[in-house]
């Protein structure tokens, strides 16, 4: 079993900052990549930022470049969100590409957190 537990969402005024964290735990053999997605009401889920294990290559949505920063330490990924805008309001969900220890050996799949609400007020 693998779990992703998120923390750090909340309400902030436009121009403010929030930091999200996601900790992976359980029967983890290795983590290939971790990232954050978001979904606003009436919109499709989109990738916000991702970071790969090993070389820590990062990838950002154009809408957050220069404002958000993703980082990883061991099995925890964090998203520092600065200069927040009203349009950043969404449910943010952690995702991890994990090789887990399963009954038949090792298995790779994507795992999801429960989601955390980020609301930016004007």
Coordinates of C-alpha atoms in Angstrom, one line a residue:
X1 CA 0.0 0.0 0.0
X2 CA 1.2 3.5 -0.9
X3 CA -0.4 6.7 0.5
X4 CA 0.1 10.3 -0.6
X5 CA -0.8 12.8 2.1
X6 CA -1.1 16.5 1.2
X7 CA -1.1 19.5 3.4
X8 CA -0.9 23.3 3.1
X9 CA -3.9 24.4 1.2
X10 CA -6.1 27.3 2.3
X11 CA -7.4 30.8 1.6
X12 CA -5.1 33.6 0.6
X13 CA -5.4 37.0 -0.9
X14 CA -4.2 37.7 -4.4
X15 CA -0.5 38.4 -4.4
X16 CA 0.0 36.1 -1.4
X17 CA 1.9 32.8 -1.0
X18 CA 1.1 29.3 0.0
X19 CA 3.2 26.2 0.2
X20 CA 1.8 22.7 -0.5
X21 CA 3.5 19.5 0.6
X22 CA 2.8 15.9 -0.3
X23 CA 4.4 13.0 1.5
X24 CA 4.5 9.5 0.1
X25 CA 4.6 6.6 2.4
X26 CA 4.1 2.8 2.4
X27 CA 5.6 0.0 0.4
X28 CA 7.7 2.2 -1.8
X29 CA 10.6 0.7 -3.7
X30 CA 11.4 3.9 -5.7
X31 CA 9.8 7.1 -6.9
X32 CA 10.2 8.1 -10.6
X33 CA 8.5 11.4 -10.5
X34 CA 6.2 13.6 -8.4
X35 CA 4.0 16.5 -9.3
X36 CA 0.9 18.6 -8.7
X37 CA -2.2 18.8 -10.8
X38 CA -5.1 21.2 -10.3
X39 CA -8.7 21.4 -11.3
X40 CA -10.9 24.5 -11.1
X41 CA -14.7 24.3 -11.2
X42 CA -15.9 23.7 -14.8
X43 CA -12.4 23.1 -16.1
X44 CA -10.3 20.1 -16.9
X45 CA -7.5 18.9 -14.6
X46 CA -4.1 20.3 -15.6
X47 CA -0.5 19.6 -14.7
X48 CA 0.9 22.4 -12.7
X49 CA 4.4 21.2 -12.0
X50 CA 6.4 18.0 -11.9
X51 CA 9.8 16.9 -10.8
X52 CA 11.7 13.8 -11.8
X53 CA 13.8 11.7 -9.5
X54 CA 17.5 11.6 -9.9
X55 CA 18.3 14.7 -11.9
X56 CA 15.4 16.8 -10.4
X57 CA 14.3 17.9 -13.8
X58 CA 11.3 20.2 -13.4
X59 CA 8.3 21.0 -15.7
X60 CA 5.8 23.8 -15.2
X61 CA 2.6 24.9 -16.8
X62 CA 3.1 28.2 -18.7
X63 CA 0.6 29.9 -16.4
X64 CA 2.7 29.4 -13.3
X65 CA 6.2 29.7 -14.6
X66 CA 8.2 32.3 -12.5
X67 CA 5.6 32.2 -9.7
X68 CA 5.6 28.5 -8.6
X69 CA 8.5 26.3 -7.6
X70 CA 8.5 22.6 -7.1
X71 CA 11.0 20.8 -5.0
X72 CA 11.5 17.3 -3.7
X73 CA 13.3 15.8 -0.7
X74 CA 13.2 12.1 -0.3
X75 CA 9.6 11.1 -0.5
X76 CA 8.1 14.5 -0.1
X77 CA 7.3 17.0 -2.9
X78 CA 6.5 20.6 -2.2
X79 CA 5.0 23.4 -4.3
X80 CA 5.8 26.9 -3.3
X81 CA 3.2 29.2 -4.8
X82 CA 4.0 32.9 -4.9
X83 CA 2.2 35.9 -6.4
X84 CA -1.0 34.0 -6.4
X85 CA -3.8 35.0 -8.7
X86 CA -7.5 34.5 -8.4
X87 CA -7.3 32.2 -11.4
X88 CA -5.0 29.9 -9.4
X89 CA -8.1 28.9 -7.3
X90 CA -8.5 25.1 -7.7
X91 CA -8.3 21.8 -6.0
X92 CA -4.6 20.8 -6.1
X93 CA -3.8 17.1 -6.1
X94 CA -0.5 15.4 -5.7
X95 CA 0.6 12.7 -8.1
X96 CA 3.5 10.3 -7.9
X97 CA 4.9 7.7 -10.3
X98 CA 6.0 5.0 -7.9
X99 CA 7.4 1.6 -8.1
X100 CA 5.9 -0.2 -5.1
X101 CA 6.5 -3.5 -3.5
X102 CA 3.6 -5.8 -4.2
X103 CA 2.7 -9.4 -3.5
X104 CA 4.2 -10.5 -6.9
X105 CA 7.3 -8.4 -6.7
X106 CA 7.4 -4.8 -7.9
X107 CA 4.7 -2.8 -9.6
X108 CA 4.7 0.7 -11.1
X109 CA 1.7 2.9 -11.2
X110 CA 0.6 6.5 -10.6
X111 CA -0.8 7.3 -7.1
X112 CA -3.0 10.3 -6.2
X113 CA -3.5 12.3 -3.1
X114 CA -6.8 13.3 -1.7
X115 CA -6.6 16.9 -3.0
X116 CA -6.4 20.2 -1.2
X117 CA -8.3 23.3 -1.8
X118 CA -6.5 26.5 -2.7
X119 CA -8.6 29.6 -2.8
X120 CA -7.3 33.0 -3.9
X121 CA -9.4 36.0 -3.1
X122 CA -9.3 39.3 -4.9

